Amino acid sequence: MTDYQKIAELLYPTIKTSVEEIFARYPKRNLKEGQVVTRFAPSPTGLMHIGNFFQAFISYNLAKNTDGIIFLRIEDTDQKRKIENAQAVLYDILNRFGIKFDEYQTLDGKDVGLYGPYVQSQRQEIYKIFAKKLVSEGKAFPCFCKKTEGKDDVLKLRETKFNEDDEKEYDPCRNLSYEEVKKHIDNGESFAIRLKTQNTGKERIKFYDLIKGEIEAKANAKDFVLLKSDGIPPYAFAHAIDDTLMGTTIAVRGEEYISSTPAHLELFEALGFEPIKYCHNPLICKIDDETGNRRKISKRHDPEANMMYYFEQGYPIDSVLEYLLNMLNSGFEIWRKNNPDLPWQDFRFDINDITAVAPLFDTNKFNDISKNVIAKMSGEQLYKNWLDYAKEYDAPLAEILVNNKDKFVRLCQMDRDGAVKPRKDIYNYAMMKNYFDYIFDRPIKFELEEKDIPLANEFLNEYLKNFKMPGSNEEWFSEVKLLAEKLGYAVDNKLFKKSPESYKGNTAKVCEFIRVALTGRKNSPTLYTIMTILGEEETKKRLSHIF
Ligand code: GLU
């Protein structure tokens, strides 16, 4: 037995399983040509950042487009950050966005798939088996520096011992003899496991990123921690082992991991693993309202960074996903123009098409996309979605919508069902209550110019005298037109031409008076429909309102 093997035995006397046995439990996946295996590996922190969701969405599409596999791995090793219920929140968000996994662990702890457990905190034994192997080969070592000594002390120690070359960060414990290790262990001291880097701080390496192409960087020269003293692996070790055993072929992760990729690659080599392919996706940016500068979208400043925001505001799922595709790949916008009626799922993107430039979250553009998505819904569908939204976020509204179903379905159908050019005005369900406030309550503010008031009063008075509910839009319009002409308000057969004296006589203008009286607004959907929704009594009450 070598000294390294003896140290490994000393550290892990109870670990008897070999790495080969573990590999036998995780056989290589049988993939067809071109099929990829991707994964989404979130840490359950209680909320989902749009950047993380972006990765899930990319991974999902990559797998789907190659008839491949996507699995979900919960990275819950950081117990300090662990939040009750966080996993359920995560599953709920992914589920609502239609991101379905081929392999995962159910909330009640059952693994679906052969490569589990799919939750890292249940894989600790596996990490130790690999740690033991690395120690036994002299590629990793136990470190007894106490946390309580403070990081600064350890750093100082490193400085004094190794200041001949500050490019590298060798750990003071890297060359402890078997006897020294034994002394620490006999003292009952806990230990972390560190990688014994083979680099000196002078080497550079190249690696390939599927989005960014070839990247050259300084090779790792740090004895970084593989297992903390509580036996928990920080990201790197768990990543190397899990993605290898679980057969990931492409790891999609945030750009912030590029700087640690050299360390990950050294670890893969030490473990004797084939490196996997990386796809570091750019971080989503925003233009800062105050400074006008481009910056990373952030949970603290931007509500839209949190995926819950889209539910809270009632954005259709498809609006969000279409916008993400738009940010991800400029080809999508052209495709959408040429295929306005196809579902976004028909758009197939290749990994090479993913933009390498940080995409910009532009609220106006997002809302425009959402308006298009909503414009394609039938009135019934829009009503149903609005009601579902209200049930979750506005119970009193939901009650009104249910009790007046007929009225609100008609409201949602306005300028929509059967319209050649459906109105593109609604971008989320949260805005609908305000947008249609005149249906709920009589308006109290009127968008009418001061100078128009006398004329409006005069016309509405006359209009009301003979008012009866019209039977159709055409009937309503020809009645208004007739009355306007009779009263001398419309003097030509081209309805919107001004009369010689003033615009008095312009039918468009008198329609505006009716519109403002009924809705408070100069702009609204078809007045005839609004009248039928309000009913005769309410319509008359509003028309009798003298400005
Ligand atoms: N748990 C890591 C994160 O949420 C996963 C990174 C990865 O996908 O490899 O950032």
Coordinates of C-alpha atoms and ligand atoms in Angstrom, one line a residue:
M1 CA 0.0 0.0 0.0
T2 CA 1.3 3.4 -0.9
D3 CA 1.3 6.3 1.7
Y4 CA -1.5 7.9 -0.4
Q5 CA -3.6 4.7 -0.2
K6 CA -2.9 4.5 3.6
I7 CA -4.1 8.2 4.0
A8 CA -7.2 7.4 2.0
E9 CA -8.0 4.5 4.2
L10 CA -7.4 6.6 7.3
L11 CA -9.9 9.2 6.1
Y12 CA -12.6 6.9 4.8
P13 CA -12.3 3.6 6.6
T14 CA -16.0 2.7 6.0
I15 CA -16.0 3.5 2.3
K16 CA -15.6 0.1 0.6
T17 CA -17.4 0.7 -2.7
S18 CA -15.0 1.3 -5.6
V19 CA -15.4 3.8 -8.4
E20 CA -15.8 0.9 -10.9
E21 CA -18.8 -0.3 -8.9
I22 CA -20.3 3.1 -9.1
F23 CA -19.7 3.2 -12.9
A24 CA -21.4 -0.1 -13.2
R25 CA -24.5 1.5 -11.6
Y26 CA -24.4 4.3 -14.1
P27 CA -23.9 2.7 -17.4
K28 CA -23.1 4.8 -20.5
R29 CA -26.3 6.0 -22.1
N30 CA -27.2 4.4 -25.4
L31 CA -27.6 7.5 -27.6
K32 CA -28.4 7.7 -31.3
E33 CA -26.3 9.8 -33.6
G34 CA -26.9 13.5 -32.8
Q35 CA -29.0 12.9 -29.7
V36 CA -28.0 15.1 -26.8
V37 CA -28.4 14.8 -23.0
T38 CA -28.9 18.1 -21.3
R39 CA -29.9 19.0 -17.8
F40 CA -31.2 21.8 -15.7
A41 CA -29.4 22.0 -12.3
P42 CA -31.0 24.7 -10.1
S43 CA -30.2 25.4 -6.5
P44 CA -33.5 25.6 -4.7
T45 CA -33.4 29.2 -3.4
G46 CA -37.1 29.9 -3.3
L47 CA -37.3 31.9 -6.5
M48 CA -36.3 31.5 -10.1
H49 CA -34.2 34.1 -11.8
I50 CA -34.9 34.7 -15.5
G51 CA -31.3 33.8 -16.2
N52 CA -31.7 30.3 -14.7
F53 CA -34.9 29.8 -16.5
F54 CA -33.2 30.8 -19.7
Q55 CA -30.8 27.9 -19.2
A56 CA -33.7 25.5 -18.5
F57 CA -35.4 26.7 -21.7
I58 CA -32.2 26.3 -23.8
S59 CA -31.5 22.9 -22.4
Y60 CA -35.1 21.9 -23.0
N61 CA -35.1 23.0 -26.6
L62 CA -31.7 21.4 -27.3
A63 CA -32.9 18.1 -26.0
K64 CA -36.2 18.4 -27.8
N65 CA -34.7 19.3 -31.1
T66 CA -32.4 16.3 -31.1
D67 CA -34.9 13.9 -29.8
G68 CA -32.6 13.7 -26.8
I69 CA -33.0 13.7 -23.0
I70 CA -33.3 16.4 -20.4
F71 CA -33.1 15.7 -16.7
L72 CA -33.6 17.8 -13.7
R73 CA -31.0 17.8 -10.9
I74 CA -31.6 19.6 -7.7
E75 CA -28.3 21.2 -6.4
D76 CA -29.2 21.5 -2.8
T77 CA -25.8 21.0 -1.2
D78 CA -25.6 24.5 0.1
Q79 CA -27.7 23.9 3.2
K80 CA -27.3 27.5 4.4
R81 CA -29.2 28.7 1.4
K82 CA -31.8 26.0 1.6
I83 CA -35.4 27.3 1.9
E84 CA -38.4 25.4 2.9
N85 CA -40.7 24.6 0.0
A86 CA -38.2 25.9 -2.5
Q87 CA -38.2 22.7 -4.5
A88 CA -42.0 22.8 -4.8
V89 CA -41.8 26.4 -6.1
L90 CA -39.3 25.4 -8.7
Y91 CA -41.4 22.5 -9.9
D92 CA -44.4 24.6 -10.1
I93 CA -42.7 27.3 -12.2
L94 CA -41.2 24.7 -14.6
N95 CA -44.4 22.9 -14.9
R96 CA -46.4 26.0 -15.7
F97 CA -44.0 26.9 -18.4
G98 CA -44.3 23.5 -19.9
I99 CA -40.7 22.5 -19.3
K100 CA -41.1 18.7 -18.9
F101 CA -38.2 16.5 -17.8
D102 CA -37.5 12.9 -18.9
E103 CA -35.8 12.2 -15.6
Y104 CA -36.2 13.9 -12.2
Q105 CA -37.1 13.2 -8.6
T106 CA -40.7 13.7 -7.6
L107 CA -41.5 16.0 -4.7
D108 CA -42.2 13.0 -2.5
G109 CA -38.7 11.6 -3.2
K110 CA -39.1 9.0 -6.0
D111 CA -36.6 9.0 -8.8
V112 CA -37.9 8.8 -12.3
G113 CA -35.0 7.6 -14.4
L114 CA -32.1 5.3 -13.9
Y115 CA -29.4 7.9 -13.1
G116 CA -30.6 9.1 -9.8
P117 CA -30.7 10.2 -7.1
Y118 CA -31.5 13.4 -8.9
V119 CA -31.0 15.4 -5.7
Q120 CA -27.4 16.2 -4.8
S121 CA -27.9 16.0 -1.0
Q122 CA -28.7 12.3 -1.5
R123 CA -25.4 11.6 -3.3
Q124 CA -22.9 12.2 -0.6
E125 CA -21.7 8.7 -0.4
I126 CA -20.8 8.8 -4.2
Y127 CA -18.8 12.0 -3.7
K128 CA -16.8 10.4 -0.9
I129 CA -16.0 7.4 -3.1
F130 CA -14.5 9.6 -5.7
A131 CA -12.7 11.7 -3.1
K132 CA -11.2 8.6 -1.6
K133 CA -10.0 7.5 -5.0
L134 CA -8.3 10.8 -5.7
V135 CA -6.6 10.8 -2.3
S136 CA -5.4 7.3 -2.8
E137 CA -3.8 8.4 -6.1
G138 CA -2.1 11.4 -4.6
K139 CA -4.3 13.8 -6.7
A140 CA -6.2 15.2 -3.7
F141 CA -5.3 15.6 0.0
P142 CA -6.9 16.3 3.3
C143 CA -6.7 19.8 4.6
F144 CA -6.9 20.4 8.3
C145 CA -6.8 24.2 8.4
K146 CA -9.6 25.2 10.6
K147 CA -12.3 27.5 9.5
T148 CA -12.1 29.1 13.0
E149 CA -8.5 30.2 12.2
G150 CA -10.2 32.6 9.8
K151 CA -9.6 32.7 6.1
D152 CA -7.0 35.4 6.6
D153 CA -4.8 33.2 8.7
V154 CA -4.7 30.5 6.1
L155 CA -4.0 33.0 3.4
K156 CA -1.2 34.5 5.4
L157 CA 0.2 31.0 5.9
R158 CA 0.0 30.4 2.2
E159 CA 1.8 33.7 1.5
T160 CA 4.7 33.0 3.9
K161 CA 5.2 29.5 2.6
F162 CA 4.7 30.1 -1.1
N163 CA 5.4 33.7 -1.7
E164 CA 8.1 32.7 -4.2
D165 CA 5.3 32.4 -6.7
D166 CA 2.0 34.2 -6.0
E167 CA 0.4 32.9 -9.2
K168 CA -0.4 29.7 -7.5
E169 CA -2.4 29.0 -4.4
Y170 CA -1.0 25.8 -3.0
D171 CA -2.5 24.8 0.3
P172 CA -0.2 24.3 3.4
C173 CA -1.6 20.8 3.9
R174 CA -0.9 19.5 0.4
N175 CA 2.3 17.6 1.3
L176 CA 1.4 16.2 4.7
S177 CA 3.0 12.8 5.4
Y178 CA 1.0 9.8 6.4
E179 CA 2.2 10.3 10.0
E180 CA 1.2 13.9 10.1
V181 CA -2.3 13.1 8.7
K182 CA -2.6 10.3 11.3
K183 CA -1.8 12.7 14.1
H184 CA -4.6 15.1 13.0
I185 CA -7.1 12.2 12.6
D186 CA -6.2 10.7 16.0
N187 CA -6.8 14.2 17.4
G188 CA -10.3 13.9 16.0
E189 CA -9.9 16.8 13.7
S190 CA -12.2 17.3 10.8
F191 CA -10.8 17.8 7.3
A192 CA -11.7 19.2 3.9
I193 CA -10.5 17.5 0.7
R194 CA -8.6 19.6 -1.8
L195 CA -7.4 19.0 -5.3
K196 CA -3.6 18.9 -5.6
T197 CA -3.3 21.0 -8.6
Q198 CA -0.6 19.9 -11.1
N199 CA -0.1 23.4 -12.4
T200 CA 2.3 26.1 -11.4
G201 CA 0.4 29.2 -12.3
K202 CA 2.2 29.7 -15.6
E203 CA 0.2 27.4 -17.8
R204 CA -2.6 28.5 -20.1
I205 CA -5.4 26.3 -21.5
K206 CA -7.8 26.4 -24.3
F207 CA -11.3 25.1 -24.2
Y208 CA -14.3 25.3 -26.5
D209 CA -17.6 26.8 -25.7
L210 CA -20.6 26.0 -27.9
I211 CA -21.8 29.6 -27.9
K212 CA -18.6 31.6 -27.5
G213 CA -16.2 29.4 -29.5
E214 CA -12.6 28.8 -28.4
I215 CA -11.7 30.4 -25.1
E216 CA -8.1 30.7 -23.8
A217 CA -7.5 31.2 -20.1
K218 CA -5.0 30.8 -17.3
A219 CA -5.0 27.1 -16.2
N220 CA -6.1 26.4 -12.6
A221 CA -3.3 26.6 -10.1
K222 CA -5.3 26.5 -6.9
D223 CA -5.7 23.6 -4.5
F224 CA -9.4 24.2 -4.4
V225 CA -11.8 22.4 -2.1
L226 CA -13.6 19.2 -3.4
L227 CA -15.3 18.3 -0.2
K228 CA -15.9 20.6 2.7
S229 CA -15.2 19.4 6.3
D230 CA -18.9 18.4 6.6
G231 CA -18.5 16.1 3.6
I232 CA -20.5 18.4 1.3
P233 CA -19.0 19.1 -2.2
P234 CA -18.9 22.7 -3.5
Y235 CA -20.2 23.1 -7.0
A236 CA -17.1 21.9 -9.0
F237 CA -16.8 18.4 -7.6
A238 CA -20.4 17.6 -7.6
H239 CA -20.7 19.0 -11.2
A240 CA -17.8 16.8 -12.5
I241 CA -19.1 13.6 -10.9
D242 CA -22.8 14.1 -11.5
D243 CA -22.6 15.2 -15.1
T244 CA -20.3 12.4 -15.9
L245 CA -22.3 9.6 -14.1
M246 CA -25.6 11.0 -15.4
G247 CA -24.3 11.1 -18.9
T248 CA -24.7 14.8 -19.7
T249 CA -23.4 15.6 -23.1
I250 CA -24.0 19.4 -23.0
A251 CA -24.0 21.5 -19.8
V252 CA -25.8 24.7 -20.3
R253 CA -24.9 27.1 -17.6
G254 CA -24.5 30.8 -16.9
E255 CA -21.6 32.8 -18.2
E256 CA -20.4 33.4 -14.6
Y257 CA -19.0 29.8 -14.7
I258 CA -16.5 30.5 -17.5
S259 CA -13.9 31.8 -15.1
S260 CA -14.0 28.5 -13.1
T261 CA -14.1 26.2 -16.2
P262 CA -10.2 25.7 -16.2
A263 CA -10.6 24.4 -12.6
H264 CA -13.4 22.1 -13.7
L265 CA -11.3 20.8 -16.6
E266 CA -8.4 20.0 -14.4
L267 CA -10.7 18.1 -12.1
F268 CA -12.2 16.1 -14.9
E269 CA -8.7 15.1 -15.9
A270 CA -7.7 14.2 -12.4
L271 CA -10.8 12.0 -12.1
G272 CA -10.0 10.4 -15.5
F273 CA -13.3 11.7 -17.0
E274 CA -13.9 12.7 -20.6
P275 CA -14.7 16.4 -20.5
I276 CA -18.2 17.4 -21.4
K277 CA -19.3 20.1 -23.8
Y278 CA -20.2 23.5 -22.3
C279 CA -22.6 26.1 -23.4
H280 CA -22.3 29.2 -21.3
N281 CA -25.2 31.4 -22.1
P282 CA -24.9 35.1 -21.9
L283 CA -26.5 37.0 -19.1
I284 CA -29.7 39.0 -19.8
C285 CA -29.2 42.7 -19.6
K286 CA -31.3 45.8 -19.1
I287 CA -30.9 49.5 -19.7
D288 CA -30.8 51.1 -16.3
D289 CA -33.6 53.6 -16.0
E290 CA -31.5 56.1 -14.1
T291 CA -28.1 55.9 -15.7
G292 CA -29.1 54.8 -19.2
N293 CA -26.3 52.2 -19.1
R294 CA -26.5 48.6 -19.9
R295 CA -26.4 46.3 -16.9
K296 CA -27.1 42.8 -15.8
I297 CA -30.8 42.2 -15.0
S298 CA -31.0 41.9 -11.3
K299 CA -33.4 40.5 -8.7
R300 CA -33.0 43.5 -6.6
H301 CA -33.8 46.2 -9.2
D302 CA -35.9 44.5 -11.8
P303 CA -39.2 42.7 -10.9
E304 CA -39.0 40.9 -14.3
A305 CA -35.9 39.1 -13.2
N306 CA -38.1 36.8 -11.0
M307 CA -40.1 34.3 -13.0
M308 CA -43.0 34.7 -10.6
Y309 CA -43.5 38.2 -11.9
Y310 CA -44.9 36.8 -15.2
F311 CA -47.6 34.9 -13.3
E312 CA -48.3 37.8 -11.0
Q313 CA -48.8 40.1 -14.0
G314 CA -50.8 37.5 -15.9
Y315 CA -48.5 37.3 -19.0
P316 CA -49.4 34.3 -21.1
I317 CA -46.8 31.6 -20.9
D318 CA -46.4 31.7 -24.7
S319 CA -45.6 35.4 -24.6
V320 CA -42.7 34.8 -22.2
L321 CA -41.3 31.8 -24.1
E322 CA -41.6 33.6 -27.5
Y323 CA -39.8 36.6 -26.0
L324 CA -37.0 34.4 -24.6
L325 CA -36.7 32.8 -28.1
N326 CA -36.5 36.2 -29.5
M327 CA -33.7 37.2 -27.2
L328 CA -31.9 33.9 -27.7
N329 CA -31.9 33.8 -31.4
S330 CA -32.4 36.6 -33.9
G331 CA -33.6 34.1 -36.5
F332 CA -36.8 33.7 -34.5
E333 CA -38.1 37.1 -35.3
I334 CA -37.8 36.5 -39.0
W335 CA -39.4 33.1 -38.7
R336 CA -42.3 34.5 -36.7
K337 CA -42.9 37.1 -39.4
N338 CA -43.0 34.4 -42.1
N339 CA -45.1 32.1 -39.9
P340 CA -47.4 34.2 -37.9
D341 CA -49.8 31.4 -37.1
L342 CA -47.5 28.5 -36.2
P343 CA -46.9 27.7 -32.6
W344 CA -43.4 28.7 -31.4
Q345 CA -42.7 25.0 -30.7
D346 CA -42.3 24.6 -34.5
F347 CA -39.3 26.8 -34.5
R348 CA -36.2 24.6 -34.3
F349 CA -33.0 26.3 -33.2
D350 CA -29.6 25.0 -33.5
I351 CA -27.0 25.6 -30.8
N352 CA -24.9 27.5 -33.3
D353 CA -27.7 30.1 -33.6
I354 CA -27.7 31.1 -30.0
T355 CA -26.6 34.7 -29.7
A356 CA -23.2 35.2 -28.0
V357 CA -24.0 38.8 -27.2
A358 CA -25.8 39.5 -23.9
P359 CA -29.4 40.0 -24.9
L360 CA -31.3 43.0 -23.8
F361 CA -34.6 42.8 -22.0
D362 CA -36.8 45.4 -23.6
T363 CA -40.2 45.7 -21.9
N364 CA -41.8 47.4 -24.8
K365 CA -40.8 44.7 -27.2
F366 CA -41.9 42.1 -24.8
N367 CA -45.3 43.7 -24.4
D368 CA -45.6 43.9 -28.2
I369 CA -44.9 40.2 -28.5
S370 CA -47.4 39.6 -25.8
K371 CA -50.1 41.7 -27.5
N372 CA -49.7 39.6 -30.6
V373 CA -50.0 36.4 -28.6
I374 CA -53.2 37.7 -26.9
A375 CA -54.6 39.0 -30.2
K376 CA -54.6 35.4 -31.5
M377 CA -56.8 34.2 -28.7
S378 CA -60.5 33.8 -29.1
G379 CA -62.7 35.8 -26.8
E380 CA -63.7 32.7 -24.9
Q381 CA -60.1 31.8 -24.4
L382 CA -59.2 35.3 -23.3
Y383 CA -62.1 35.3 -20.8
K384 CA -61.0 32.0 -19.4
N385 CA -57.4 33.0 -19.0
W386 CA -58.4 36.3 -17.4
L387 CA -60.7 34.4 -15.0
D388 CA -57.9 31.9 -14.1
Y389 CA -55.6 34.8 -13.4
A390 CA -58.2 36.6 -11.2
K391 CA -58.9 33.4 -9.3
E392 CA -55.3 33.3 -8.3
Y393 CA -54.6 37.0 -7.7
D394 CA -57.9 38.9 -7.4
A395 CA -60.7 37.0 -5.8
P396 CA -63.3 39.8 -5.9
L397 CA -62.7 40.3 -9.6
A398 CA -63.0 36.6 -10.2
E399 CA -66.4 36.7 -8.6
I400 CA -67.6 39.5 -10.8
L401 CA -66.2 37.7 -13.9
V402 CA -68.1 34.5 -13.0
N403 CA -71.3 36.2 -12.1
N404 CA -71.4 38.2 -15.3
K405 CA -69.8 35.6 -17.6
D406 CA -71.9 36.4 -20.6
K407 CA -71.1 40.1 -20.4
F408 CA -67.4 39.6 -20.0
V409 CA -67.1 37.0 -22.7
R410 CA -68.6 39.5 -25.1
L411 CA -66.2 42.1 -23.8
C412 CA -63.3 39.8 -24.6
Q413 CA -64.8 38.9 -28.0
M414 CA -64.9 42.6 -29.0
D415 CA -62.8 43.3 -32.1
R416 CA -61.3 39.9 -31.7
D417 CA -63.4 36.9 -32.8
G418 CA -63.8 37.0 -36.6
A419 CA -62.0 40.4 -36.9
V420 CA -59.8 40.7 -39.9
K421 CA -57.4 42.7 -37.9
P422 CA -57.9 41.8 -34.2
R423 CA -57.1 44.6 -31.8
K424 CA -53.6 44.4 -30.4
D425 CA -54.1 46.3 -27.2
I426 CA -53.8 43.8 -24.2
Y427 CA -50.5 42.5 -23.2
N428 CA -51.3 40.9 -19.8
Y429 CA -54.3 39.9 -17.7
A430 CA -53.4 42.3 -14.9
M431 CA -54.0 45.3 -17.1
M432 CA -57.5 44.3 -18.1
K433 CA -59.3 45.5 -15.1
N434 CA -58.0 49.0 -15.5
Y435 CA -58.2 48.8 -19.3
F436 CA -61.9 47.9 -19.1
D437 CA -62.7 50.0 -15.9
Y438 CA -65.7 51.6 -17.6
I439 CA -67.4 48.2 -17.7
F440 CA -67.2 47.9 -14.0
D441 CA -67.9 51.5 -13.0
R442 CA -69.3 54.7 -14.6
P443 CA -66.3 56.8 -15.7
I444 CA -65.4 59.7 -13.5
K445 CA -62.8 61.3 -15.8
F446 CA -63.6 62.2 -19.3
E447 CA -61.1 62.7 -22.1
L448 CA -62.9 65.7 -23.6
E449 CA -61.4 69.1 -24.4
E450 CA -62.9 72.1 -22.7
K451 CA -63.9 73.7 -26.0
D452 CA -65.9 70.6 -27.1
I453 CA -68.1 70.5 -24.0
P454 CA -71.0 72.7 -25.1
L455 CA -71.3 70.9 -28.5
A456 CA -71.0 67.5 -26.7
N457 CA -73.8 68.4 -24.3
E458 CA -76.0 69.6 -27.1
F459 CA -75.5 66.5 -29.2
L460 CA -75.9 64.0 -26.4
N461 CA -79.2 65.7 -25.3
E462 CA -80.6 65.2 -28.8
Y463 CA -79.2 61.7 -29.1
L464 CA -80.8 60.6 -25.8
K465 CA -84.2 62.0 -26.7
N466 CA -84.9 59.3 -29.3
F467 CA -82.5 56.7 -28.0
K468 CA -83.3 53.1 -28.3
M469 CA -80.9 50.2 -28.2
P470 CA -79.6 49.5 -31.7
G471 CA -79.9 46.0 -33.1
S472 CA -76.6 45.9 -34.9
N473 CA -73.4 47.9 -35.3
E474 CA -74.6 49.1 -38.8
E475 CA -78.0 50.1 -37.4
W476 CA -76.4 52.0 -34.6
F477 CA -74.0 53.8 -36.9
S478 CA -76.6 54.8 -39.5
E479 CA -78.8 56.2 -36.8
V480 CA -76.0 58.3 -35.4
K481 CA -75.1 59.5 -38.9
L482 CA -78.7 60.4 -39.6
L483 CA -79.1 62.3 -36.4
A484 CA -75.8 64.1 -37.0
E485 CA -77.0 65.1 -40.5
K486 CA -80.4 66.1 -39.3
L487 CA -78.9 68.4 -36.6
G488 CA -76.6 69.8 -39.3
Y489 CA -73.6 68.2 -37.8
A490 CA -72.6 66.2 -40.8
V491 CA -72.9 68.1 -44.0
D492 CA -71.3 65.9 -46.6
N493 CA -71.5 62.3 -47.7
K494 CA -67.9 61.6 -46.8
L495 CA -68.6 61.2 -43.1
F496 CA -65.3 62.5 -41.7
K497 CA -64.9 65.6 -43.7
K498 CA -65.3 68.8 -41.7
S499 CA -68.3 71.1 -42.1
P500 CA -67.6 74.5 -43.6
E501 CA -67.9 76.4 -40.2
S502 CA -65.9 74.1 -38.0
Y503 CA -65.7 70.5 -37.3
K504 CA -69.2 70.8 -36.1
G505 CA -71.0 68.2 -38.2
N506 CA -68.3 65.7 -38.3
T507 CA -69.7 62.2 -37.5
A508 CA -66.3 61.0 -36.1
K509 CA -66.6 63.8 -33.7
V510 CA -70.1 63.0 -32.5
C511 CA -69.0 59.3 -32.1
E512 CA -66.3 60.6 -29.9
F513 CA -68.8 62.4 -27.7
I514 CA -70.8 59.2 -27.3
R515 CA -67.6 57.2 -26.7
V516 CA -66.3 59.6 -24.0
A517 CA -69.7 59.6 -22.3
L518 CA -69.8 55.8 -22.1
T519 CA -66.2 55.0 -21.4
G520 CA -64.5 58.2 -20.4
R521 CA -62.0 57.6 -23.2
K522 CA -61.4 58.8 -26.7
N523 CA -60.3 55.3 -27.7
S524 CA -62.2 52.2 -27.1
P525 CA -63.4 49.1 -28.9
T526 CA -66.7 49.1 -30.8
L527 CA -69.3 51.3 -29.2
Y528 CA -72.2 49.2 -30.3
T529 CA -70.8 46.2 -28.4
I530 CA -70.0 48.3 -25.4
M531 CA -73.7 49.5 -25.3
T532 CA -74.9 45.9 -25.5
I533 CA -72.6 45.0 -22.6
L534 CA -73.6 47.9 -20.5
G535 CA -77.3 47.3 -21.2
E536 CA -80.0 49.9 -22.1
E537 CA -80.5 51.4 -18.7
E538 CA -76.8 52.0 -18.0
T539 CA -76.2 53.3 -21.5
K540 CA -78.9 55.9 -21.1
K541 CA -77.7 56.9 -17.7
R542 CA -74.2 57.5 -19.1
L543 CA -75.5 59.4 -22.1
S544 CA -77.6 61.6 -19.9
H545 CA -74.4 62.7 -18.1
I546 CA -73.9 66.3 -19.1
F547 CA -70.2 67.1 -19.1
Ligands
GLU1 N1 -26.6 25.0 -9.3 C1 -25.9 25.8 -10.3 C2 -26.6 27.1 -10.5 O1 -27.8 27.2 -10.2 C3 -25.9 25.0 -11.6 C4 -25.0 25.4 -12.6 C5 -25.0 24.4 -13.7 O2 -26.0 24.3 -14.5 O3 -24.0 23.6 -13.9 O4 -26.0 28.0 -10.9

